[in-house]
CSV table of C-alpha atoms and ligand atoms in Angstrom, one decimal:
chain,number,residue,atom,x,y,z
S,27,MET,CA,23.4,-27.6,58.2
S,28,LYS,CA,23.4,-24.5,56.4
S,29,ILE,CA,24.6,-21.5,58.1
S,30,THR,CA,25.2,-17.9,57.5
S,31,ILE,CA,27.5,-15.8,59.1
S,32,ILE,CA,26.8,-12.3,59.7
S,33,GLY,CA,30.3,-10.5,60.0
S,34,THR,CA,33.6,-11.7,58.8
S,35,GLY,CA,35.7,-10.6,61.6
S,36,TYR,CA,38.3,-12.6,63.9
S,37,VAL,CA,35.1,-14.4,65.3
S,38,GLY,CA,32.6,-14.3,62.5
S,39,LEU,CA,35.5,-16.1,60.7
S,40,VAL,CA,36.8,-18.4,62.8
S,41,THR,CA,33.3,-20.0,63.7
S,42,GLY,CA,32.6,-20.0,59.9
S,43,ALA,CA,35.5,-21.7,59.1
S,44,CYS,CA,35.5,-24.2,61.7
S,45,PHE,CA,31.6,-24.9,61.5
S,46,ALA,CA,32.7,-25.6,57.5
S,47,GLU,CA,35.5,-27.4,58.3
S,48,LEU,CA,33.1,-29.8,60.4
S,49,GLY,CA,31.1,-30.3,57.0
S,50,ASN,CA,28.5,-27.7,57.5
S,51,GLU,CA,27.8,-25.0,54.1
S,52,VAL,CA,28.5,-21.9,55.7
S,53,PHE,CA,28.1,-18.2,53.7
S,54,CYS,CA,29.8,-15.7,55.3
S,55,ILE,CA,28.9,-11.8,54.8
S,56,ASP,CA,30.4,-8.7,55.8
S,57,ILE,CA,29.5,-5.3,54.3
S,58,ASP,CA,33.4,-4.8,53.7
S,59,ALA,CA,33.7,-5.4,50.7
S,60,ARG,CA,37.4,-5.5,50.2
S,61,LYS,CA,37.6,-7.7,53.3
S,62,ILE,CA,35.6,-9.8,51.2
S,63,GLU,CA,37.4,-9.9,48.0
S,64,LEU,CA,40.6,-10.3,50.2
S,65,LEU,CA,39.3,-13.4,51.7
S,66,ASN,CA,38.0,-14.4,48.3
S,67,ASN,CA,41.4,-14.1,46.7
S,68,GLY,CA,42.9,-16.4,49.3
S,69,GLY,CA,44.0,-14.0,51.7
S,70,LEU,CA,43.4,-13.0,55.5
S,71,PRO,CA,42.3,-9.7,56.8
S,72,VAL,CA,43.7,-11.0,60.3
S,73,TYR,CA,46.6,-13.2,62.0
S,74,GLU,CA,45.4,-16.0,63.6
S,75,PRO,CA,47.4,-19.5,63.6
S,76,GLY,CA,46.1,-21.8,61.4
S,77,LEU,CA,43.4,-19.8,60.1
S,78,LYS,CA,44.7,-19.6,56.4
S,79,ALA,CA,44.9,-23.6,55.9
S,80,LEU,CA,41.5,-24.2,57.4
S,81,ILE,CA,39.7,-21.6,55.2
S,82,ALA,CA,41.8,-22.5,52.1
S,83,ARG,CA,40.7,-26.0,52.5
S,84,ASN,CA,36.9,-25.4,53.0
S,85,LEU,CA,36.9,-23.0,50.0
S,86,GLN,CA,38.0,-25.2,47.6
S,87,ALA,CA,36.0,-28.2,49.5
S,88,GLY,CA,33.1,-25.3,48.6
S,89,ARG,CA,32.2,-25.4,52.1
S,90,ILE,CA,31.9,-22.2,52.9
S,91,ARG,CA,31.8,-18.8,50.5
S,92,PHE,CA,32.3,-14.9,51.3
S,93,SER,CA,30.0,-12.3,50.0
S,94,THR,CA,28.6,-8.8,50.5
S,95,ASP,CA,25.1,-10.1,49.4
S,96,LEU,CA,22.7,-9.6,52.2
S,97,ALA,CA,19.6,-11.3,50.5
S,98,ALA,CA,21.5,-14.0,49.4
S,99,SER,CA,23.2,-14.3,53.2
S,100,VAL,CA,19.9,-14.3,54.3
S,101,ALA,CA,17.9,-16.9,51.9
S,102,HIS,CA,21.2,-19.5,52.8
S,103,GLY,CA,20.7,-20.1,56.4
S,104,ALA,CA,18.7,-21.5,58.3
S,105,VAL,CA,20.7,-20.4,61.2
S,106,GLN,CA,21.8,-17.4,60.6
S,107,PHE,CA,24.9,-16.1,63.0
S,108,ILE,CA,25.2,-12.2,64.1
S,109,ALA,CA,29.2,-12.1,64.9
S,110,VAL,CA,29.5,-8.1,63.6
S,111,GLY,CA,31.6,-5.8,65.7
S,112,THR,CA,30.0,-4.2,69.2
S,113,PRO,CA,32.9,-1.4,69.5
S,114,PRO,CA,32.2,1.1,72.7
S,115,ASP,CA,30.2,4.1,72.5
S,116,GLU,CA,31.2,7.6,73.4
S,117,ASP,CA,30.0,6.8,76.9
S,118,GLY,CA,31.5,3.2,77.2
S,119,SER,CA,28.1,1.5,76.1
S,120,ALA,CA,28.4,-1.5,73.7
S,121,ASP,CA,27.6,0.6,70.6
S,122,LEU,CA,24.5,-2.4,69.0
S,123,ASN,CA,24.1,-0.3,65.3
S,124,HIS,CA,25.9,-3.0,63.9
S,125,VAL,CA,23.9,-5.5,65.8
S,126,LEU,CA,20.7,-4.5,65.0
S,127,ALA,CA,21.6,-3.3,61.6
S,128,ALA,CA,22.2,-7.2,60.7
S,129,ALA,CA,18.9,-8.0,62.6
S,130,ARG,CA,17.1,-5.6,60.5
S,131,ALA,CA,18.6,-7.2,57.5
S,132,ILE,CA,17.8,-10.7,58.6
S,133,GLY,CA,13.9,-9.3,59.0
S,134,ARG,CA,14.3,-7.8,55.7
S,135,TYR,CA,14.9,-10.6,53.8
S,136,MET,CA,13.8,-13.8,55.4
S,137,SER,CA,10.6,-15.8,54.1
S,138,ARG,CA,10.5,-19.1,56.6
S,139,TYR,CA,11.4,-20.1,60.0
S,140,THR,CA,15.1,-18.5,60.8
S,141,LEU,CA,17.0,-19.3,64.1
S,142,VAL,CA,18.9,-16.4,65.1
S,143,VAL,CA,21.9,-16.9,67.0
S,144,ASN,CA,23.7,-13.7,68.7
S,145,LYS,CA,27.5,-14.3,69.0
S,146,SER,CA,28.4,-10.7,69.3
S,147,THR,CA,29.2,-9.5,73.0
S,148,ALA,CA,26.4,-7.5,73.6
S,149,PRO,CA,24.9,-5.7,77.1
S,150,VAL,CA,21.6,-7.9,79.0
S,151,GLY,CA,18.7,-7.4,76.6
S,152,THR,CA,20.3,-7.4,73.4
S,153,ALA,CA,18.3,-10.7,72.0
S,154,GLN,CA,15.1,-9.0,72.8
S,155,ARG,CA,16.2,-5.4,70.9
S,156,VAL,CA,17.3,-7.9,68.3
S,157,ARG,CA,13.8,-9.7,68.0
S,158,GLN,CA,11.8,-6.4,68.2
S,159,SER,CA,13.8,-4.9,65.0
S,160,ILE,CA,13.5,-8.4,63.1
S,161,ALA,CA,9.7,-8.5,64.6
S,162,ALA,CA,9.4,-4.5,62.9
S,163,GLU,CA,11.5,-5.5,59.3
S,164,LEU,CA,8.8,-8.4,59.0
S,165,ALA,CA,5.8,-6.7,59.9
S,166,ALA,CA,6.7,-3.6,57.3
S,167,ARG,CA,6.3,-6.7,54.5
S,168,GLY,CA,3.7,-8.3,55.9
S,169,ASN,CA,5.5,-11.4,56.7
S,170,ASP,CA,4.6,-13.3,59.6
S,171,ALA,CA,7.5,-16.1,59.2
S,172,PRO,CA,8.7,-17.6,62.4
S,173,PHE,CA,11.9,-16.8,64.0
S,174,ALA,CA,13.7,-17.1,67.0
S,175,VAL,CA,16.5,-15.5,68.8
S,176,VAL,CA,19.6,-17.1,71.3
S,177,SER,CA,22.0,-15.9,72.6
S,178,ASN,CA,25.6,-17.9,72.1
S,179,PRO,CA,28.5,-15.6,73.2
S,180,GLU,CA,32.0,-16.6,72.5
S,181,PHE,CA,34.5,-17.0,74.6
S,182,LEU,CA,37.7,-17.7,71.7
S,183,LYS,CA,41.1,-16.2,72.5
S,184,GLU,CA,42.6,-14.7,69.8
S,185,GLY,CA,45.8,-16.5,69.0
S,186,ALA,CA,44.7,-19.7,70.1
S,187,ALA,CA,41.0,-18.9,68.4
S,188,ILE,CA,40.7,-22.6,66.4
S,189,GLU,CA,41.8,-24.8,69.4
S,190,ASP,CA,39.3,-22.7,71.6
S,191,PHE,CA,36.9,-22.9,68.8
S,192,MET,CA,37.0,-26.6,68.1
S,193,ARG,CA,37.6,-28.1,71.9
S,194,PRO,CA,35.3,-25.5,73.8
S,195,ASP,CA,35.5,-25.4,77.9
S,196,ARG,CA,32.0,-24.4,77.7
S,197,ILE,CA,29.7,-24.0,75.0
S,198,VAL,CA,27.0,-21.2,76.3
S,199,LEU,CA,23.3,-21.4,75.5
S,200,GLY,CA,20.9,-18.8,76.4
S,201,CYS,CA,17.2,-19.7,74.6
S,202,ALA,CA,13.9,-19.0,76.3
S,203,SER,CA,11.4,-21.9,77.8
S,204,GLY,CA,8.4,-23.1,75.7
S,205,PRO,CA,8.3,-24.4,72.5
S,206,GLU,CA,9.8,-21.7,70.5
S,207,GLY,CA,13.1,-22.2,73.1
S,208,GLN,CA,12.6,-26.1,72.8
S,209,ARG,CA,13.0,-26.0,68.9
S,210,ALA,CA,16.0,-23.4,69.0
S,211,ARG,CA,17.8,-25.4,71.6
S,212,ALA,CA,17.4,-29.0,69.3
S,213,ILE,CA,18.5,-27.0,66.3
S,214,MET,CA,21.6,-25.8,68.5
S,215,GLN,CA,22.8,-29.3,70.1
S,216,ARG,CA,22.6,-30.7,66.5
S,217,LEU,CA,24.8,-28.0,64.8
S,218,TYR,CA,27.0,-28.3,68.2
S,219,ALA,CA,26.8,-32.2,68.8
S,220,PRO,CA,30.5,-32.8,66.9
S,221,PHE,CA,31.7,-30.6,70.4
S,222,ASN,CA,30.4,-32.7,72.2
S,223,ARG,CA,31.2,-36.1,72.0
S,224,ASN,CA,33.9,-36.7,74.5
S,225,HIS,CA,31.3,-34.8,77.3
S,226,ASP,CA,28.5,-32.4,76.8
S,227,ARG,CA,29.9,-29.2,76.8
S,228,MET,CA,26.5,-27.3,76.4
S,229,LEU,CA,25.7,-24.8,79.3
S,230,TYR,CA,21.6,-24.3,78.9
S,231,MET,CA,20.4,-20.7,80.7
S,232,ASP,CA,17.8,-18.2,79.9
S,233,VAL,CA,19.4,-16.0,77.3
S,234,ARG,CA,19.9,-13.1,79.8
S,235,SER,CA,22.1,-14.9,82.2
S,236,ALA,CA,23.9,-16.0,78.6
S,237,GLU,CA,24.2,-12.5,77.7
S,238,PHE,CA,25.6,-11.6,81.3
S,239,THR,CA,27.8,-14.9,81.4
S,240,LYS,CA,30.2,-13.4,79.0
S,241,TYR,CA,31.1,-9.9,80.7
S,242,ALA,CA,30.9,-11.7,83.6
S,243,ALA,CA,33.7,-13.8,82.8
S,244,ASN,CA,35.7,-10.9,80.9
S,245,ALA,CA,35.1,-9.3,84.3
S,246,MET,CA,36.9,-12.0,86.0
S,247,LEU,CA,40.0,-12.3,83.9
S,248,ALA,CA,40.7,-8.4,83.7
S,249,THR,CA,40.3,-8.5,87.5
S,250,ARG,CA,42.9,-11.0,88.0
S,251,ILE,CA,45.5,-9.4,85.9
S,252,SER,CA,44.5,-6.0,87.2
S,253,PHE,CA,45.0,-7.8,91.0
S,254,MET,CA,48.3,-9.5,90.0
S,255,ASN,CA,49.5,-6.3,88.5
S,256,GLU,CA,48.8,-3.9,91.8
S,257,LEU,CA,50.7,-6.7,93.8
S,258,ALA,CA,53.6,-6.5,91.9
S,259,ASN,CA,53.9,-2.8,91.7
S,260,LEU,CA,54.2,-3.2,95.8
S,261,ALA,CA,56.2,-6.4,95.2
S,262,ASP,CA,59.1,-4.0,93.6
S,263,CYS,CA,58.6,-1.8,96.8
S,264,VAL,CA,58.9,-4.5,99.8
S,265,GLY,CA,61.5,-6.4,97.5
S,266,ALA,CA,59.5,-9.8,96.8
S,267,ASP,CA,59.1,-11.5,93.7
S,268,ILE,CA,56.1,-11.7,92.1
S,269,GLU,CA,56.7,-14.7,90.4
S,270,ALA,CA,57.4,-17.0,93.4
S,271,VAL,CA,53.9,-15.1,94.8
S,272,ARG,CA,52.3,-16.5,91.8
S,273,ARG,CA,53.2,-20.0,92.7
S,274,GLY,CA,52.6,-19.6,96.0
S,275,ILE,CA,48.8,-18.7,95.3
S,276,GLY,CA,48.6,-20.4,92.3
S,277,ALA,CA,48.8,-23.8,94.1
S,278,ASP,CA,45.9,-23.1,96.0
S,279,PRO,CA,43.3,-24.8,93.4
S,280,ARG,CA,40.7,-22.2,94.6
S,281,ILE,CA,42.9,-19.7,92.6
S,282,GLY,CA,44.8,-21.6,89.8
S,283,TYR,CA,47.5,-20.2,88.4
S,284,ASP,CA,46.0,-19.4,85.6
S,285,PHE,CA,45.6,-16.0,84.5
S,286,LEU,CA,47.9,-14.4,87.2
S,287,TYR,CA,51.1,-13.0,85.1
S,288,ALA,CA,52.0,-9.9,86.6
S,289,GLY,CA,52.4,-7.3,83.1
S,290,CYS,CA,52.4,-4.0,81.6
S,291,GLY,CA,48.5,-3.6,80.9
S,292,TYR,CA,45.9,-5.7,79.1
S,293,GLY,CA,44.5,-4.6,76.0
S,294,GLY,CA,42.4,-6.0,72.8
S,295,SER,CA,39.4,-5.6,71.8
S,296,CYS,CA,37.7,-7.3,74.5
S,297,PHE,CA,38.8,-6.5,78.3
S,298,PRO,CA,38.7,-2.8,78.0
S,299,LYS,CA,35.6,-2.3,76.3
S,300,ASP,CA,33.8,-5.1,78.3
S,301,THR,CA,34.5,-4.1,81.3
S,302,SER,CA,33.6,-0.2,80.5
S,303,ALA,CA,29.9,-1.8,78.7
S,304,LEU,CA,29.7,-3.8,82.4
S,305,ILE,CA,30.2,-0.6,84.0
S,306,ARG,CA,27.8,1.1,82.3
S,307,THR,CA,25.2,-1.4,82.5
S,308,ALA,CA,25.7,-1.4,86.2
S,309,ARG,CA,25.6,2.4,86.1
S,310,GLN,CA,21.8,2.7,84.2
S,311,TYR,CA,20.9,0.4,87.1
S,312,ASP,CA,22.5,2.5,89.9
S,313,GLN,CA,24.6,-0.8,90.8
S,314,PRO,CA,27.8,0.6,90.4
S,315,LEU,CA,30.5,-2.3,90.1
S,316,ARG,CA,32.9,-0.7,92.2
S,317,ILE,CA,35.4,-3.3,91.8
S,318,LEU,CA,35.3,-3.0,87.9
S,319,HIS,CA,36.3,0.5,88.1
S,320,ALA,CA,39.5,0.1,90.0
S,321,VAL,CA,40.3,-2.6,87.8
S,322,ASN,CA,40.2,-0.2,84.6
S,323,ALA,CA,41.9,2.4,86.7
S,324,VAL,CA,44.8,-0.4,87.4
S,325,ASN,CA,45.3,-1.4,83.6
S,326,ALA,CA,45.1,2.1,82.7
S,327,ALA,CA,48.3,2.9,84.9
S,328,GLN,CA,49.9,-0.4,84.2
S,329,LYS,CA,50.0,0.6,80.6
S,330,GLU,CA,52.3,3.7,81.9
S,331,VAL,CA,54.7,1.8,84.3
S,332,LEU,CA,57.1,0.8,81.9
S,333,ALA,CA,58.0,4.1,81.0
S,334,LYS,CA,58.0,5.4,84.6
S,335,LYS,CA,60.8,2.6,85.4
S,336,MET,CA,62.5,4.3,82.5
S,337,THR,CA,62.6,7.7,83.1
S,338,ALA,CA,63.1,6.6,86.6
S,339,ARG,CA,66.3,5.1,85.5
S,340,LEU,CA,67.4,7.3,82.5
S,341,GLY,CA,65.7,10.7,83.3
S,342,MET,CA,62.4,12.9,81.8
S,343,ASP,CA,64.2,14.0,78.9
S,344,LEU,CA,64.9,11.0,76.5
S,345,SER,CA,66.3,12.8,73.5
S,346,GLY,CA,69.5,11.8,72.1
S,347,LEU,CA,68.6,8.2,73.4
S,348,ARG,CA,67.2,4.7,70.6
S,349,PHE,CA,65.1,2.1,72.1
S,350,ALA,CA,64.1,-1.1,70.7
S,351,ILE,CA,60.6,-2.5,71.7
S,352,TRP,CA,60.0,-5.8,71.2
S,353,GLY,CA,56.2,-6.9,70.4
S,354,LEU,CA,53.6,-4.5,69.2
S,355,ALA,CA,50.3,-6.6,69.3
S,356,PHE,CA,48.2,-6.6,72.5
S,357,LYS,CA,49.4,-10.3,73.0
S,358,PRO,CA,51.5,-12.7,71.0
S,359,ASN,CA,50.2,-14.8,68.3
S,360,THR,CA,48.3,-12.1,66.6
S,361,ASP,CA,48.1,-8.9,64.9
S,362,ASP,CA,45.8,-7.2,66.8
S,363,MET,CA,46.7,-3.4,68.1
S,364,ARG,CA,43.3,-2.3,69.9
S,365,GLU,CA,44.4,-1.0,72.8
S,366,ALA,CA,47.6,-2.4,73.0
S,367,PRO,CA,50.0,-1.5,75.7
S,368,SER,CA,52.6,-0.8,73.0
S,369,ARG,CA,50.8,2.6,72.1
S,370,VAL,CA,50.7,4.2,75.1
S,371,LEU,CA,54.2,3.1,76.1
S,372,ILE,CA,56.2,4.4,72.3
S,373,ALA,CA,53.8,7.5,72.2
S,374,GLU,CA,54.9,8.3,75.8
S,375,LEU,CA,58.8,7.5,74.8
S,376,LEU,CA,58.4,9.8,71.6
S,377,ALA,CA,57.0,12.8,73.7
S,378,ARG,CA,59.8,12.3,75.6
S,379,GLY,CA,62.4,13.0,72.5
S,380,ALA,CA,63.7,9.4,72.1
S,381,ARG,CA,63.9,7.3,69.3
S,382,VAL,CA,62.2,4.2,69.0
S,383,THR,CA,63.1,0.9,66.8
S,384,ALA,CA,60.2,-1.9,66.9
S,385,TYR,CA,59.7,-5.4,65.9
S,386,ASP,CA,56.6,-7.6,66.2
S,387,PRO,CA,56.6,-10.8,64.2
S,388,ALA,CA,52.7,-10.6,63.1
S,389,ALA,CA,51.8,-6.7,63.6
S,390,MET,CA,54.1,-4.3,61.8
S,391,ARG,CA,51.5,-3.5,59.2
S,392,ALA,CA,48.9,-3.3,61.5
S,393,ALA,CA,51.2,-0.9,63.6
S,394,GLU,CA,52.2,1.1,60.6
S,395,ARG,CA,48.5,1.9,60.7
S,396,ALA,CA,47.8,2.1,64.0
S,397,PHE,CA,50.9,4.4,64.7
S,398,ALA,CA,50.0,6.5,61.9
S,399,LEU,CA,46.5,7.5,63.4
S,400,ASP,CA,48.1,7.8,66.5
S,401,LEU,CA,50.8,10.1,65.7
S,402,LYS,CA,48.5,11.7,62.9
S,403,HIS,CA,49.4,15.5,64.8
S,404,ALA,CA,52.5,14.8,65.6
S,405,PRO,CA,54.5,13.9,62.2
S,406,ASP,CA,58.0,15.1,64.3
S,407,ALA,CA,57.5,11.8,66.9
S,408,ARG,CA,56.3,9.8,64.0
S,409,ALA,CA,59.6,10.6,62.0
S,410,ARG,CA,61.6,9.3,65.0
S,411,LEU,CA,59.5,5.8,65.0
S,412,ASP,CA,60.9,3.3,62.7
S,413,PHE,CA,60.4,-0.7,62.2
S,414,ALA,CA,62.6,-3.3,61.8
S,415,GLU,CA,62.8,-6.5,59.9
S,416,ASN,CA,63.9,-8.6,62.9
S,417,GLN,CA,64.5,-8.7,66.6
S,418,MET,CA,68.3,-8.3,66.9
S,419,GLN,CA,68.1,-5.6,64.1
S,420,ALA,CA,65.7,-3.6,66.4
S,421,VAL,CA,68.6,-4.1,69.2
S,422,LEU,CA,71.6,-2.7,67.0
S,423,GLY,CA,73.3,0.0,68.9
S,424,ALA,CA,70.0,0.8,70.9
S,425,ASP,CA,70.5,2.0,74.5
S,426,ALA,CA,68.0,-0.1,76.1
S,427,LEU,CA,65.5,-3.0,74.7
S,428,VAL,CA,61.8,-3.0,76.2
S,429,ILE,CA,59.8,-6.1,75.6
S,430,VAL,CA,56.4,-5.5,75.5
S,431,THR,CA,54.7,-8.7,73.7
S,432,GLU,CA,55.6,-11.9,75.0
S,433,TRP,CA,56.3,-14.1,71.8
S,434,GLN,CA,57.8,-17.2,71.9
S,435,ALA,CA,60.6,-15.9,69.9
S,436,PHE,CA,61.2,-13.5,72.5
S,437,LYS,CA,61.9,-16.1,75.2
S,438,SER,CA,64.8,-17.3,74.4
S,439,PRO,CA,67.1,-14.9,72.5
S,440,ASP,CA,71.0,-15.5,71.9
S,441,PHE,CA,71.6,-13.3,75.1
S,442,GLN,CA,75.4,-13.3,74.2
S,443,GLN,CA,74.2,-11.5,70.6
S,444,LEU,CA,71.6,-9.5,72.2
S,445,ARG,CA,74.2,-7.9,75.2
S,446,ASP,CA,76.9,-7.1,72.4
S,447,GLY,CA,74.1,-5.2,70.2
S,448,LEU,CA,73.0,-3.2,72.6
S,449,LYS,CA,74.8,0.1,73.5
S,450,THR,CA,74.0,-0.5,77.0
S,451,PRO,CA,73.3,-3.8,78.2
S,452,LEU,CA,69.8,-2.8,79.7
S,453,ILE,CA,66.5,-4.1,79.5
S,454,PHE,CA,63.0,-3.4,80.8
S,455,ASP,CA,60.8,-6.0,80.3
S,456,GLY,CA,57.1,-5.8,81.0
S,457,ARG,CA,56.4,-9.5,80.7
S,458,ASN,CA,59.0,-10.6,83.1
S,459,LEU,CA,60.5,-13.4,80.4
S,460,TYR,CA,63.9,-13.9,81.9
S,461,GLU,CA,65.1,-14.7,85.3
S,462,PRO,CA,66.9,-12.0,86.8
S,463,ALA,CA,69.7,-14.0,88.8
S,464,ALA,CA,70.2,-15.6,84.9
S,465,MET,CA,70.4,-11.7,83.9
S,466,ARG,CA,72.6,-10.7,86.6
S,467,GLU,CA,75.4,-13.6,85.6
S,468,LEU,CA,75.2,-11.8,82.0
S,469,GLY,CA,76.2,-8.3,83.5
S,470,ILE,CA,72.5,-6.9,82.0
S,471,GLU,CA,70.8,-4.6,83.7
S,472,TYR,CA,67.4,-6.0,84.3
S,473,HIS,CA,63.9,-3.9,85.1
S,474,THR,CA,61.1,-6.3,85.4
S,475,ILE,CA,57.4,-5.9,86.4
S,476,GLY,CA,57.3,-6.9,90.1
S,477,ARG,CA,60.6,-9.1,89.9
S,478,THR,CA,63.7,-6.5,90.2
S,479,SER,CA,63.8,-7.6,93.6
S,480,ALA,CA,64.1,-10.9,93.2
S,481,GLY,CA,67.5,-12.4,94.8
S,482,TYR,CA,66.9,-9.7,97.1
S,483,ASP,CA,69.7,-9.0,99.3
S,484,GLU,CA,68.5,-9.7,102.8
S,485,SER,CA,71.5,-7.8,104.0
S,486,ARG,CA,69.8,-4.6,103.5
S,487,ASP,CA,67.4,-5.3,106.3
S,488,THR,CA,70.0,-6.1,109.0
S,489,ALA,CA,72.4,-3.5,107.8
O,19,NAD,N1,37.9,-10.7,69.3
O,19,NAD,C1,37.8,-11.8,70.0
O,19,NAD,O1,38.9,-12.3,70.3
O,19,NAD,C2,36.7,-11.9,70.4
O,19,NAD,C3,36.1,-12.7,71.0
O,19,NAD,C4,34.6,-13.1,71.5
O,19,NAD,C5,34.2,-12.7,71.4
O,19,NAD,N2,34.6,-11.5,70.5
O,19,NAD,C6,33.0,-10.5,70.6
O,19,NAD,O2,32.8,-10.9,68.9
O,19,NAD,C7,32.0,-9.7,68.2
O,19,NAD,C8,33.2,-9.2,66.9
O,19,NAD,O3,33.9,-9.2,67.4
O,19,NAD,P1,35.7,-9.2,65.9
O,19,NAD,O4,36.5,-9.2,67.3
O,19,NAD,O5,35.2,-10.3,65.5
O,19,NAD,O6,35.2,-7.8,65.6
O,19,NAD,P2,35.8,-7.6,64.2
O,19,NAD,O7,35.8,-5.9,63.9
O,19,NAD,O8,37.1,-7.9,63.7
O,19,NAD,O9,34.6,-8.1,63.5
O,19,NAD,C9,33.3,-7.6,62.6
O,19,NAD,C10,32.9,-7.4,61.5
O,19,NAD,O10,31.3,-7.1,61.3
O,19,NAD,C11,31.4,-6.9,60.0
O,19,NAD,N3,29.9,-6.0,59.9
O,19,NAD,C12,29.9,-4.9,60.8
O,19,NAD,N4,28.5,-4.5,60.5
O,19,NAD,C13,28.0,-5.2,59.7
O,19,NAD,C14,26.8,-5.7,59.1
O,19,NAD,N5,25.3,-5.1,59.2
O,19,NAD,N6,26.6,-6.7,58.2
O,19,NAD,C15,28.0,-7.4,57.8
O,19,NAD,N7,29.2,-7.6,58.3
O,19,NAD,C16,28.9,-6.1,59.4
O,19,NAD,C17,33.0,-5.6,59.9
O,19,NAD,O11,32.6,-4.6,58.9
O,19,NAD,C18,34.0,-6.6,60.6
O,19,NAD,O12,34.5,-7.4,59.7
O,19,NAD,C19,32.3,-8.4,69.2
O,19,NAD,O13,30.9,-8.3,69.7
O,19,NAD,C20,33.6,-9.0,70.0
O,19,NAD,O14,33.3,-8.5,71.4
O,19,NAD,C21,35.3,-11.1,70.2
């Protein structure tokens, strides 16, 4: 099939590359000329495992191309995917300017039946607004080419995006009933047929329910994390080990083990903005989502938990101390720094006078850009932040190691080397990577999220 992808970011790139891999002819368009030039020169604007090779292979086979030419992109695809960003507006709602600009571009240039697929995460009612924007452009040209708009939200995870796209749990498709919807559904069925060979993963529903499903999924996942984080903080107080508790509750199939890890808060481009957008939608209908307000508040506080543990141990004034930070990206296997907990932590440590040496296996350049922005008005603080070439170099002579992102390479380091490298054998672990008992044996003082009491001395209770 001939497919156009409007918006060549994480989602658009992965969608385009995966459809091309299956033999489709894919035209990726973006308004960012630098991004398109980079892609055409074999570069990649984002870090995503496996994506570079996938794109190179399909570029060479002539199944994918990158351009800024809107008219040509609309002329190419019988199916037009919208995969542009939907960043938060000032009031927390989703900013639909990019989605509607893409819709207008389609309406401006289309001349035959076109199926428009919204893949961007956008509030209930967006497909209808897309439809109106396209219709207005067509009417202005006196063109009556038929079209349909469907919702096909994306559930891929950065860091595992290709696997998620190629082997999805489900493919949600929201389309209208009636002949127009049937036609759209048949096209989408054909396009997604290669993903459904083992069993049918398509979930058909009305457009509004599909739009809502994406927000509901992210809201649920964010809720599980904040719930566990709040319990972890309590576990620290009562002398329970949150890891044991996670296994204890995860064994219940109604709960399950996934997405129950306590940590130093979630970040990324999706959970924070999507929970805020859903809260905003709810407010419009006077149906406040009290749980989500709490989820967001807990997460904001959790991003400060590491700094709080550090000041409780080392004092409020951290000047004269230098900390090694392992992990900057909001999660492993990505270089995405959007809303990353490391940004809150590092800003706080620098504000308290500390020096910071940071290392991340993929996000160093993205981090430099992010901190240049965050610390624009604090040149003195910026001067106390530097980046190491590898994880052990970051640790050399540091007063403590702080772990913020759970990259594989941090999970089994050479602990002797680590302890010898640190000025003080002190670790604050925001991702609970190590066994507290093993750290004790190594003579490392180890602070965790909800595991500090693992191996709790019960004599404290009876004394
Ligand atoms: N990143 C994820 O993990 C993820 C997962 C599922 C869903 N989503 C959703 O998918 C959408 C895209 O997210 P992303 O992370 O890929 O964003 P992104 O910021 O990485 O990419 C968006 C791209 O759209 C381009 N763009 C903006 N306006 C355009 C226009 N009018 N025409 C052509 N291109 C335009 C931008 O230049 C940018 O390259 C968002 O709604 C997001 O919530 C993201």
